[in-house]
Every structure is written in structure tokens, then in C-alpha cells.
Backbone as numpy.savetxt, mean C-alpha at the origin, in Angstrom:
# Nx Ny Nz CAx CAy CAz Cx Cy Cz
37.98 4.61 8.43 37.48 5.06 7.28 37.93 6.13 6.66
38.09 6.04 5.45 38.56 7.18 4.42 37.51 8.42 4.19
37.85 9.62 3.73 37.34 10.51 3.52 36.14 10.21 2.50
35.98 9.73 1.70 34.79 9.52 0.71 33.87 8.43 1.35
34.31 7.61 2.56 33.01 6.47 3.03 32.59 7.21 3.96
33.16 8.29 4.56 32.77 9.24 5.53 31.34 10.09 4.78
31.79 10.77 3.72 30.85 11.39 3.01 29.69 10.98 2.31
29.99 9.43 1.85 28.82 8.70 1.85 28.12 8.27 2.83
28.51 7.60 3.66 27.51 7.68 4.94 26.53 8.81 5.51
27.18 9.94 5.87 26.79 11.51 5.78 25.54 11.74 4.76
25.83 11.43 3.30 24.72 11.70 1.92 23.57 10.80 2.95
23.75 9.42 2.80 22.75 8.34 3.09 22.02 8.74 4.60
22.74 9.38 5.91 22.07 9.74 6.64 21.27 10.78 6.56
21.57 11.94 5.71 20.43 13.17 5.41 19.29 12.73 4.45
19.79 11.46 3.60 18.68 11.06 2.69 17.34 10.54 3.73
17.85 9.60 4.60 16.60 9.00 5.71 15.89 9.97 6.43
16.68 10.70 6.51 15.94 11.78 7.72 14.91 12.94 7.09
15.22 13.08 5.67 14.22 13.76 5.12 13.01 13.07 4.78
11.71 13.56 4.48 10.56 13.53 3.60 11.00 13.34 2.57
9.90 12.21 1.72 9.92 12.42 0.34 8.62 12.36 0.03
8.23 12.87 -0.86 6.65 13.33 -1.34 7.01 13.01 -2.95
5.76 11.99 -3.53 5.85 11.24 -4.68 5.24 12.61 -5.80
4.28 13.49 -5.18 3.91 14.04 -6.18 5.21 15.20 -6.55
6.55 15.06 -6.48 7.31 15.89 -6.67 8.59 14.98 -7.27
8.57 13.91 -7.54 9.46 13.03 -7.64 8.92 12.66 -9.68
9.98 12.52 -10.50 10.33 11.91 -11.89 10.04 10.41 -11.55
9.35 9.68 -12.67 9.68 8.11 -12.63 11.18 7.90 -12.10
11.85 7.96 -12.77 13.35 7.86 -12.29 13.96 8.02 -10.98
13.42 9.29 -10.12 14.11 9.52 -9.19 13.16 8.82 -8.08
11.86 7.81 -8.58 11.42 7.61 -7.76 11.59 5.33 -7.86
12.14 5.55 -8.94 13.20 4.31 -9.05 14.58 4.33 -7.92
15.05 5.22 -7.98 16.50 5.39 -6.94 15.71 5.62 -5.60
14.77 6.05 -5.20 14.47 5.70 -3.95 13.64 4.33 -3.62
12.72 4.01 -4.40 12.03 2.80 -4.25 13.20 1.88 -3.63
14.35 1.51 -4.32 15.29 0.50 -4.17 16.16 0.41 -3.50
16.14 1.64 -2.46 16.55 2.50 -1.54 16.14 1.67 -0.16
14.75 2.00 0.01 13.84 1.80 0.96 13.63 0.52 1.84
14.13 0.77 2.41 14.13 -0.59 3.95 13.35 -1.95 3.76
12.05 -1.33 3.56 10.88 -2.11 3.30 10.67 -3.06 1.85
11.16 -2.15 1.09 11.47 -2.64 -0.35 12.68 -4.01 -0.29
13.55 -3.15 0.36 14.80 -4.19 0.78 14.59 -5.25 1.28
14.03 -5.32 2.35 13.92 -6.17 3.24 12.47 -7.27 2.54
12.07 -6.99 1.55 11.23 -7.99 0.74 12.08 -8.71 -0.25
12.87 -7.58 -0.79 13.41 -8.40 -1.86 14.57 -9.54 -1.15
15.09 -9.01 -0.30 16.20 -9.86 0.48 15.56 -11.00 1.07
14.26 -10.95 1.46 13.99 -12.50 2.18 12.87 -13.18 1.10
12.96 -12.72 0.31 12.49 -13.61 -1.24 13.45 -14.47 -1.47
14.55 -13.37 -1.72 15.79 -14.66 -2.54 16.09 -15.04 -1.63
16.11 -15.24 -0.18 16.26 -16.30 0.97 15.23 -17.61 0.45
13.80 -17.12 0.60 12.91 -18.11 0.27 12.70 -19.37 -1.25
13.62 -18.15 -2.19 14.20 -19.04 -3.40 15.06 -19.90 -3.25
16.28 -19.34 -2.02 17.58 -20.14 -2.08 16.92 -21.37 -1.08
15.96 -21.60 -0.56 15.81 -22.59 0.38 14.72 -23.57 -0.08
14.20 -22.65 -1.18 12.92 -23.49 -2.10 14.01 -24.81 -2.87
14.73 -23.94 -3.31 15.92 -24.69 -4.29 16.52 -25.86 -3.41
17.17 -25.58 -2.38 17.70 -26.39 -1.51 16.54 -27.67 -0.92
15.57 -27.34 -0.72 14.46 -28.53 -0.52 13.01 -28.34 -1.51
13.33 -28.36 -2.72 11.94 -28.20 -3.42 10.73 -29.17 -3.26
9.80 -28.21 -3.53 8.45 -29.32 -3.42 8.27 -29.99 -4.85
7.43 -31.28 -5.05 6.99 -31.69 -6.60 6.66 -30.30 -7.61
6.61 -30.77 -8.59 6.33 -29.55 -9.55 5.09 -29.32 -9.73
4.03 -30.53 -9.35 2.43 -29.61 -9.71 2.60 -28.95 -8.31
2.74 -29.54 -6.83 2.52 -28.81 -5.77 3.01 -26.85 -5.50
4.22 -27.43 -6.63 4.85 -26.13 -6.70 4.28 -25.04 -7.80
3.43 -25.13 -8.36 2.89 -24.47 -9.63 1.62 -24.23 -8.95
0.95 -25.51 -8.17 -0.48 -24.66 -7.23 -0.28 -23.93 -6.31
1.12 -23.78 -5.67 1.37 -22.70 -4.47 1.92 -21.54 -5.18
2.17 -21.20 -6.06 2.00 -20.09 -6.76 1.26 -19.78 -7.61
0.46 -20.54 -7.85 -0.78 -19.82 -8.46 -1.59 -19.46 -7.38
-1.60 -19.96 -6.22 -2.73 -19.64 -4.95 -2.09 -18.25 -4.46
-0.95 -18.32 -4.60 -0.02 -17.11 -3.89 -0.49 -15.77 -5.00
-0.15 -16.06 -6.63 -0.86 -14.96 -7.06 -2.31 -14.53 -7.40
-3.43 -15.69 -7.58 -4.69 -15.48 -7.44 -4.89 -14.89 -6.02
-4.33 -15.24 -4.70 -5.22 -14.78 -3.48 -4.91 -13.99 -3.14
-3.40 -13.22 -3.89 -3.25 -11.90 -3.22 -4.40 -10.52 -3.20
-5.01 -10.39 -4.58 -5.89 -9.48 -4.44 -7.01 -9.93 -3.63
-7.42 -10.76 -3.25 -8.85 -10.62 -2.37 -7.73 -10.85 -0.98
-6.99 -11.07 -0.72 -6.33 -10.53 0.72 -6.03 -9.16 1.18
-5.58 -8.50 -0.30 -5.50 -7.44 0.23 -6.62 -6.49 -0.14
-7.92 -6.89 -0.81 -9.43 -6.60 -0.45 -9.74 -6.42 1.13
-9.88 -7.38 1.42 -10.45 -7.63 2.68 -9.32 -6.95 3.87
-8.24 -6.86 3.66 -7.42 -6.02 4.71 -7.95 -4.48 4.48
-7.90 -3.84 2.89 -8.33 -2.84 3.37 -9.10 -2.12 3.00
-10.17 -2.98 2.93 -11.69 -2.91 3.38 -12.15 -2.81 4.67
-12.15 -4.39 5.50 -12.43 -4.32 7.08 -11.27 -4.18 7.67
-10.61 -3.84 7.44 -9.23 -3.60 8.63 -8.90 -2.16 8.46
-8.13 -1.60 7.53 -7.87 -0.47 7.62 -9.10 0.79 7.14
-9.95 0.10 6.62 -11.08 1.17 6.69 -12.32 0.79 7.44
-12.00 0.04 8.61 -13.03 -0.54 9.95 -12.85 0.66 10.61
-13.88 0.89 11.42 -14.44 1.84 12.24 -14.35 1.18 13.86
-13.30 0.03 13.64 -13.16 -0.50 14.87 -11.52 -0.30 15.62
-10.38 -0.49 14.94 -9.27 -0.28 15.07 -9.03 1.22 16.14
-9.47 1.81 15.69 -9.47 3.22 16.13 -10.29 3.55 17.78
-11.00 2.42 18.34 -11.61 2.27 19.09 -11.07 1.41 20.03
-9.61 1.04 19.68 -9.56 0.05 20.75 -8.13 0.43 21.13
-7.46 1.15 22.38 -6.34 1.51 22.68 -5.28 0.95 22.19
-5.15 -0.21 22.81 -3.57 -0.44 21.75 -3.69 -0.68 20.39
-4.57 -0.78 19.75 -4.49 -1.15 18.23 -4.59 0.67 17.64
-4.92 1.57 18.34 -5.11 3.20 17.45 -3.68 3.39 16.96
-2.68 3.25 17.72 -1.48 3.64 16.98 -1.06 2.84 16.11
-1.12 1.48 16.00 -1.42 0.69 14.58 -2.27 1.17 13.66
-3.61 1.51 13.81 -4.29 2.02 12.37 -3.77 3.29 12.16
-3.59 4.06 13.23 -2.84 5.55 12.68 -1.76 5.28 11.45
-0.42 4.28 11.97 0.42 4.26 11.49 -0.06 3.21 9.56
-0.79 2.63 9.54 -1.04 1.82 8.62 -1.89 2.67 7.62
-2.72 3.24 8.13 -3.86 3.76 7.41 -4.18 5.68 7.42
-4.33 5.59 8.32 -5.18 7.37 8.94 -3.75 8.12 8.63
-2.81 7.96 8.62 -1.23 8.93 8.08 -1.33 9.08 6.50
-1.74 7.94 6.00 -1.48 7.39 4.77 -2.61 8.74 4.07
-4.17 8.26 3.95 -4.95 9.31 3.73 -4.76 10.53 4.09
-4.25 10.77 5.74 -4.13 12.27 5.61 -3.17 13.04 4.95
-2.14 12.41 4.16 -1.05 12.51 3.34 -0.76 11.72 2.37
-1.58 11.37 1.09 -1.42 9.94 0.61 0.13 9.97 -0.19
0.25 11.72 -0.54 1.97 11.72 -1.32 2.88 10.83 -0.26
3.04 11.12 0.90 4.25 10.79 1.74 4.61 9.66 1.36
5.95 9.26 1.08 6.33 8.06 0.83 6.24 7.28 2.00
7.01 8.09 3.29 7.13 7.37 4.54 6.02 6.45 4.99
4.72 6.71 4.78 3.77 6.34 5.29 2.96 5.65 4.42
3.80 5.82 3.05 2.77 4.79 1.76 3.12 3.08 2.04
4.18 3.08 2.33 4.69 1.27 2.43 4.29 1.07 3.54
3.63 0.08 3.78 2.97 -0.79 5.51 4.13 -0.80 5.79
3.83 -1.08 7.09 5.06 -1.18 8.21 5.37 -2.85 8.03
6.53 -3.31 8.53 7.52 -4.85 8.43 6.06 -5.42 9.19
6.21 -5.22 10.54 5.78 -6.12 11.40 4.48 -6.37 11.41
3.48 -5.47 10.35 2.29 -5.81 9.99 2.19 -6.51 8.40
3.01 -6.19 7.77 2.92 -6.57 6.14 3.57 -7.91 6.14
4.88 -8.56 6.83 5.57 -10.07 6.82 4.59 -10.94 7.11
4.20 -10.87 8.74 3.20 -11.95 9.02 1.93 -11.92 7.94
1.36 -10.94 7.53 -0.21 -11.25 6.65 0.38 -11.56 5.51
1.60 -11.11 4.93 1.86 -12.13 3.69 2.12 -13.40 3.78
2.82 -13.92 4.68 3.23 -15.21 5.31 1.75 -16.09 5.58
0.88 -15.54 6.40 -0.28 -16.05 6.24 -1.41 -16.36 4.93
-1.02 -15.36 3.91 -1.67 -15.33 2.98 -1.43 -16.47 1.92
-0.01 -16.54 2.22 0.93 -17.45 0.64 1.87 -18.31 1.12
2.60 -18.02 2.14 3.17 -19.38 2.98 2.17 -20.10 3.50
1.36 -20.02 4.22 0.62 -21.26 5.05 -0.18 -22.10 3.97
-0.61 -21.67 2.92 -1.40 -22.17 1.66 -0.35 -23.18 1.04
0.91 -22.47 0.89 1.94 -23.40 0.17 2.49 -24.42 1.11
2.87 -24.19 2.34 2.75 -25.50 2.97 1.70 -26.29 3.07
0.62 -26.35 3.14 -0.53 -27.20 3.16 -0.49 -28.03 1.69
-0.42 -27.19 0.79 -0.37 -27.68 -0.51 0.82 -28.67 -1.44
2.34 -27.82 -0.54 3.54 -28.72 -0.99 4.60 -28.79 0.29
4.23 -28.43 1.44 4.80 -28.71 2.39 5.94 -27.26 2.52
7.14 -28.05 3.18 8.20 -26.77 3.18 8.66 -26.09 1.99
8.76 -26.60 0.58 9.03 -26.28 -0.50 7.94 -24.97 -0.80
6.50 -25.57 -0.67 5.70 -25.10 -1.53 5.53 -23.48 -0.67
5.50 -24.00 0.49 5.66 -22.75 1.74 6.56 -21.55 1.29
7.81 -21.72 1.24 8.98 -21.17 0.61 8.79 -20.45 -0.94
8.19 -21.34 -1.68 7.78 -20.80 -3.38 6.75 -19.68 -2.68
5.61 -19.75 -2.19 4.40 -19.06 -1.86 4.64 -18.07 -1.47
5.67 -18.09 -0.29 6.09 -16.71 0.54 6.66 -15.65 -0.42
7.99 -16.46 -1.24 8.50 -16.03 -2.31 7.70 -15.06 -3.18
6.69 -15.87 -4.02 6.11 -14.84 -4.87 5.10 -13.98 -4.20
4.73 -14.28 -3.19 4.08 -13.16 -2.13 4.97 -11.78 -1.99
5.92 -11.97 -1.58 7.30 -11.05 -1.11 6.74 -10.30 -2.53
7.18 -10.90 -3.62 7.51 -10.14 -4.80 6.29 -9.36 -5.39
4.87 -10.20 -5.00 3.77 -9.44 -5.30 3.55 -8.16 -4.58
3.84 -8.19 -3.39 3.83 -6.87 -2.66 4.68 -6.17 -3.06
5.92 -6.03 -3.50 7.13 -5.37 -4.40 6.10 -4.98 -5.27
5.38 -5.45 -6.26 4.72 -5.28 -7.73 3.68 -4.34 -7.17
3.02 -4.17 -6.08 1.68 -3.73 -5.63 2.55 -2.33 -4.80
3.26 -2.34 -4.23 3.55 -1.31 -3.33 4.45 0.02 -5.08
5.02 -0.78 -5.68 5.51 0.08 -6.76 4.79 0.66 -7.88
3.10 -0.10 -8.02 2.31 0.68 -8.69 1.52 1.61 -8.03
1.15 1.24 -6.60 0.79 1.81 -5.83 1.69 3.52 -5.47
2.73 3.35 -5.83 4.01 4.94 -5.66 3.94 5.31 -7.13
3.73 4.39 -7.97 3.50 5.33 -9.61 2.11 6.08 -9.40
0.93 5.58 -8.93 -0.43 6.23 -8.76 -0.26 7.90 -8.28
0.85 7.87 -7.52 1.22 9.11 -6.74 2.27 10.19 -7.22
2.86 9.42 -8.76 3.52 10.74 -9.46 2.78 11.67 -10.20
3.18 12.60 -10.29 2.23 13.67 -10.83 2.32 14.16 -12.38
2.04 12.77 -12.77 1.61 12.96 -14.59 0.76 11.95 -14.84
-0.14 12.13 -15.93 -0.80 10.96 -16.53 0.24 9.99 -17.10
-0.30 8.56 -16.56 0.58 7.63 -16.88 0.20 6.96 -18.84
0.99 7.09 -19.73 0.96 6.48 -21.31 0.25 5.28 -21.22
0.42 4.48 -20.70 -0.22 2.92 -20.48 -1.80 3.28 -19.73
-2.76 3.11 -20.95 -4.02 3.17 -20.62 -4.77 2.31 -19.20
-4.51 1.17 -19.00 -4.61 0.45 -17.90 -4.09 1.16 -17.08
-2.79 1.94 -16.98 -2.04 1.98 -15.73 -3.06 3.52 -15.55
-3.22 4.08 -16.33 -3.74 5.52 -15.98 -4.94 5.22 -15.48
-5.93 4.04 -15.94 -7.37 3.77 -14.94 -7.02 3.62 -13.82
-6.05 2.46 -13.43 -5.61 2.49 -12.17 -5.52 3.92 -11.30
-4.34 4.46 -11.80 -4.37 5.38 -10.83 -6.06 6.26 -10.71
-6.72 6.32 -12.10 -7.95 7.19 -11.64 -8.66 6.67 -10.89
-8.82 5.45 -10.68 -9.74 4.45 -9.23 -9.00 5.34 -8.02
-7.53 4.54 -8.11 -7.59 4.94 -6.78 -7.18 6.53 -6.29
-7.25 7.39 -7.31 -7.46 8.76 -6.88 -8.81 9.02 -6.44
-9.61 8.32 -6.75 -11.28 8.82 -6.61 -11.54 8.10 -5.02
-10.51 7.20 -4.86 -10.80 6.37 -3.42 -10.35 7.01 -2.43
-9.01 8.16 -2.88 -8.35 9.04 -2.14 -8.84 10.50 -1.90
-9.82 11.19 -2.97 -9.86 12.79 -3.14 -11.58 12.05 -3.12
-12.22 11.31 -3.16 -13.67 11.75 -3.33 -14.34 10.62 -2.55
-14.10 9.77 -2.67 -15.05 8.68 -2.10 -14.22 7.45 -1.22
-14.01 7.51 -0.17 -13.26 6.67 0.26 -13.53 4.87 0.59
-14.85 5.03 0.45 -15.76 3.84 0.43 -15.65 3.18 -0.53
-15.05 2.60 -1.28 -15.00 1.99 -2.64 -13.41 2.41 -3.14
-13.57 1.64 -4.33 -12.01 0.85 -4.74 -11.55 0.80 -4.57
-10.83 -0.16 -3.49 -9.98 -0.62 -2.41 -8.95 -1.36 -3.57
-9.03 -1.64 -4.15 -7.89 -2.69 -5.03 -6.62 -1.47 -5.45
-5.58 -1.77 -5.66 -4.41 -0.84 -6.09 -4.62 -1.56 -7.59
-4.22 -2.58 -7.96 -3.47 -2.79 -9.30 -4.80 -3.86 -10.28
-5.64 -4.24 -9.27 -7.20 -5.30 -9.72 -8.20 -5.05 -8.83
-9.36 -4.38 -9.43 -10.27 -4.24 -9.13 -11.66 -5.44 -9.28
-11.00 -6.65 -9.46 -12.44 -7.49 -9.58 -12.94 -7.96 -8.68
-12.47 -7.82 -7.36 -13.07 -8.15 -6.22 -14.02 -6.73 -5.78
-13.62 -5.56 -5.82 -14.51 -4.21 -5.80 -15.97 -4.70 -6.88
-15.44 -4.92 -8.23 -16.73 -5.27 -9.04 -17.46 -6.37 -8.54
-17.10 -7.40 -7.84 -17.87 -8.54 -7.59 -18.10 -8.32 -6.30
-18.07 -7.60 -5.60 -18.57 -7.40 -4.33 -19.11 -5.86 -3.96
-19.53 -5.16 -5.15 -20.14 -3.97 -5.26 -19.33 -2.54 -4.70
-18.10 -2.85 -4.86 -17.20 -1.41 -3.80 -16.87 -0.92 -5.36
-17.18 -1.02 -6.55 -16.21 -0.59 -7.68 -17.50 0.62 -8.08
-16.63 1.92 -8.38 -17.39 3.16 -8.53 -16.69 3.85 -9.88
-17.08 4.56 -10.29 -16.84 5.63 -11.07 -17.39 7.00 -10.26
-16.54 8.03 -10.52 -16.72 9.64 -9.73 -18.44 10.03 -10.34
-18.47 9.92 -11.47 -19.94 10.17 -11.56 -20.72 9.84 -11.19
-20.75 8.19 -10.91 -22.03 7.72 -10.14 -22.05 7.98 -8.72
-21.14 9.06 -7.96 -21.28 9.26 -6.65 -20.68 10.95 -6.80
-22.03 11.42 -6.93 -21.96 13.14 -7.63 -21.62 13.66 -6.20
-21.89 13.42 -4.78 -21.43 13.79 -3.59 -20.07 13.40 -2.91
-18.65 14.59 -2.68 -17.82 14.11 -2.17 -18.09 13.64 -0.68
-17.26 12.23 -0.36 -17.20 12.06 1.11 -16.69 13.45 2.14
-17.40 13.29 3.08 -16.93 14.30 4.40 -15.59 13.59 5.16
-15.42 12.35 4.74 -14.72 11.79 5.76 -13.65 11.08 4.78
-13.46 11.39 3.79 -12.29 11.18 2.77 -10.80 10.92 3.07
-10.53 11.95 3.98 -9.20 11.85 4.58 -9.14 11.83 5.79
-9.79 12.05 6.33 -9.97 11.02 7.92 -10.53 9.81 8.23
-10.90 9.16 7.28 -11.72 7.78 7.38 -12.85 7.66 8.62
-13.14 8.81 8.93 -14.27 8.45 9.89 -14.00 9.17 11.22
-12.26 9.39 11.41 -12.14 9.60 12.82 -12.32 11.13 12.79
-13.73 11.35 13.51 -13.71 13.28 13.03 -13.67 13.50 14.66
-13.30 15.08 14.59 -13.53 15.60 16.29 -13.89 15.06 17.17
-15.82 14.89 16.79 -16.51 14.27 17.65 -16.49 12.77 17.92
-15.60 12.33 17.05 -15.63 10.78 17.64 -14.09 10.99 18.33
-13.13 11.49 18.27 -12.42 11.80 19.18 -12.22 11.95 20.37
-13.26 12.78 20.78 -13.97 13.03 22.38 -14.34 11.74 22.52
-14.98 10.80 21.89 -14.86 9.24 22.77 -13.81 8.33 22.36
-13.28 8.46 21.56 -12.10 7.68 21.35 -10.58 8.26 21.11
-10.01 9.12 21.87 -9.14 10.31 22.15 -7.78 9.39 21.49
-7.74 8.36 21.14 -6.22 7.54 21.77 -5.17 7.85 19.95
-5.96 8.14 18.87 -5.57 8.23 17.90 -5.03 10.21 17.96
-5.97 10.78 18.20 -5.43 12.14 18.34 -4.66 12.27 19.26
-4.22 11.64 20.16 -3.16 11.84 21.56 -2.29 11.32 20.89
-1.97 10.26 19.54 -0.60 9.49 18.83 -0.41 10.86 17.82
-1.21 11.74 17.71 -1.09 12.83 16.56 -0.69 14.21 17.28
-0.26 14.14 18.32 0.23 15.33 19.22 -1.18 15.79 19.40
-2.24 15.44 19.69 -3.38 16.27 20.36 -4.67 16.71 19.37
-3.86 16.61 18.00 -4.73 17.09 16.97 -5.78 15.96 16.11
-6.68 16.79 15.72 -7.51 15.68 14.88 -7.20 16.32 13.21
-6.82 15.79 12.56 -6.31 16.30 11.26 -7.40 15.82 10.49
-8.02 16.49 9.21 -9.16 16.44 8.34 -8.70 16.49 6.83
-7.55 17.02 6.43 -7.60 17.17 5.26 -6.17 16.90 4.82
-5.82 16.50 3.94 -4.05 16.52 3.43 -3.52 17.75 3.80
-1.98 17.83 4.38 -1.52 18.72 4.44 -0.92 19.64 3.52
-0.78 19.22 2.01 -0.31 20.16 0.94 -1.52 19.78 -0.08
-3.00 19.40 0.35 -3.69 19.34 -1.00 -3.67 19.88 -2.14
-2.76 21.10 -2.51 -2.82 21.43 -3.46 -1.69 20.80 -4.58
-0.82 19.91 -4.05 -0.02 19.18 -4.72 -1.04 18.01 -5.43
-1.95 17.66 -5.36 -2.71 16.68 -5.89 -3.13 17.30 -7.11
-4.00 18.41 -7.24 -4.87 18.92 -8.16 -4.20 18.93 -9.06
-3.64 19.27 -9.78 -3.20 18.77 -11.45 -3.14 17.84 -11.91
-2.30 16.69 -10.84 -2.33 15.21 -11.24 -3.94 14.80 -11.36
-5.07 14.69 -10.37 -6.21 14.59 -10.48 -7.02 14.97 -11.61
-6.54 16.23 -12.09 -7.27 16.95 -13.05 -7.01 16.14 -14.35
-5.56 15.99 -14.50 -5.21 15.43 -15.52 -5.72 13.94 -15.82
-5.81 13.04 -14.82 -6.18 11.77 -15.32 -7.67 11.83 -15.03
-8.13 12.83 -14.69 -9.67 12.67 -14.44 -10.01 12.91 -15.85
-9.22 13.38 -16.97 -9.86 13.58 -18.27 -9.49 12.15 -19.12
-9.21 10.95 -18.57 -8.90 9.81 -18.94 -10.60 9.12 -19.03
-10.96 8.51 -20.32 -12.03 7.58 -20.31 -12.32 6.60 -19.58
-13.46 6.91 -19.17 -14.08 5.55 -18.06 -14.46 4.40 -18.99
-13.53 3.33 -18.37 -13.91 1.98 -18.88 -14.14 1.15 -17.60
-15.68 0.59 -17.53 -15.88 -0.15 -16.34 -15.32 -1.62 -16.62
């Protein structure tokens, strides 16, 4: 190995050992980090493999279109159901062998929403979930080819959702009004009341099922917006998440001042229901 290769590997090693906080990044810096992150690289690689398999053994045109449509239209519903009743459910931390999973997929994210490493879903949860939501319907519609193209669309949709999720953490007000409103709704979910605004890029199901809100409609801030209901009192009865957290029950972001200017700036955006 030459000196240049050794320096490159050493730099990459340092890059992945440090934490990344989105509130400190520019959009350009986010793009660089985003396309280096292993979960995104996994999604993109697997999507390319699925597209290749589809080309090798395609489904007929109509089943292909139907598989793609189901994957695109069904994704917001799958996210809503997962986010509302699994990630925000109060049942996972009560089960010892699921407590560590719940801590990883959402508790840590709400404690520190700006932390890139816990913003992305864990591959062992996202890959099978996306497959169940997109590859299975695709298979029922168009067989092997339908499953491949459906899964590819689901993985690419996940990449899109995750990128929008990241943008909502950058410390600036987006120029695009739609993106700015998405950011405002999501910041309300994280910093005002976690029991609502479960969508990331699409709030259709929130509106349909009554969980969409603007902050003025809920004047009182939720006391569990950061800990998702896992309070010190609850931890006495169900101690496993606290044990996974080094014995602590944390109730607020580690560096909550990072979010103040971004939240206040986005809060100036005119609400559109």
C-alpha cells in the first residue's frame, strides 16, 4: 500500500469514528456525507441489483406499472403506521428483548434529533420492512419482476425520505415553500408535541386520521416530546432502555440550543393547512 492510500484510509477511518450533527452542516456538506453513509450506499446498491434483476426477468408492462404505483402510493401509509404505532407506541420498551431496538430506532433520535448516526433507520429493520411493503405486493401483482421493481422503488423512496429528513435538520429556512412547511411540521413533531405530524414528506394520512396539527392549535407543549413517554417513573417499572443507556433516563436533547435559531426562523413561515 502506498502513502497516498494509507492517508486516504486513515482519513476515512477518522470520518466514520466521529459524530455528525446536521445543524452544523451546509447543504453541500450534507450531500457529501449522505452519499458516503453506509445505509444510503446499501439502499442504492440493492436498488441497482433489483433493477438489474428486473431487466433480466421483467414483468409485463401493466403489472410493472401497478407494482411501481403501489410502492409509491403505499409508502406514505407504511411510514405513517410504522411511525405512529410502532416507533411512538408505548409497548416496545416494556418488552426486554425489544427495548434495545426501540432505543436505537427512535428513542435516541428524539433525544438528539440532529444526530445523523441515529437519524437513519437500522438496516436490519428497514430492509425487511421496505420489502414487506413493496416487494410482496409487487410479487402478488407481477411475480418475480414485479417484486424486483417494487422493491427497487421502495428503496429509492427510502433514500428520498431520508434525504428530506436530513434537510429538515439543517440550520436554515428552505427557500422552497413546500419544503419549508414540511420542515415546520416535522420540527413541531420533535420540539412541541410528538403525538402528531408523523409524516416526513407527506401528511395526507395525518390529515385523514386526525393527527395533523399546527402549533397554535396545541398551545401546551408536550412534557414527553423528547423522551416519548419513557419517564423516570416508567423506567422504574421497565428499566431496560435505561440500562441500555448506561443507567440514565434522559429527557431532553443533549444540545438543545442548536435547534433554537432554526426553529424560530421556520416558525415565521405562514401556515397552510
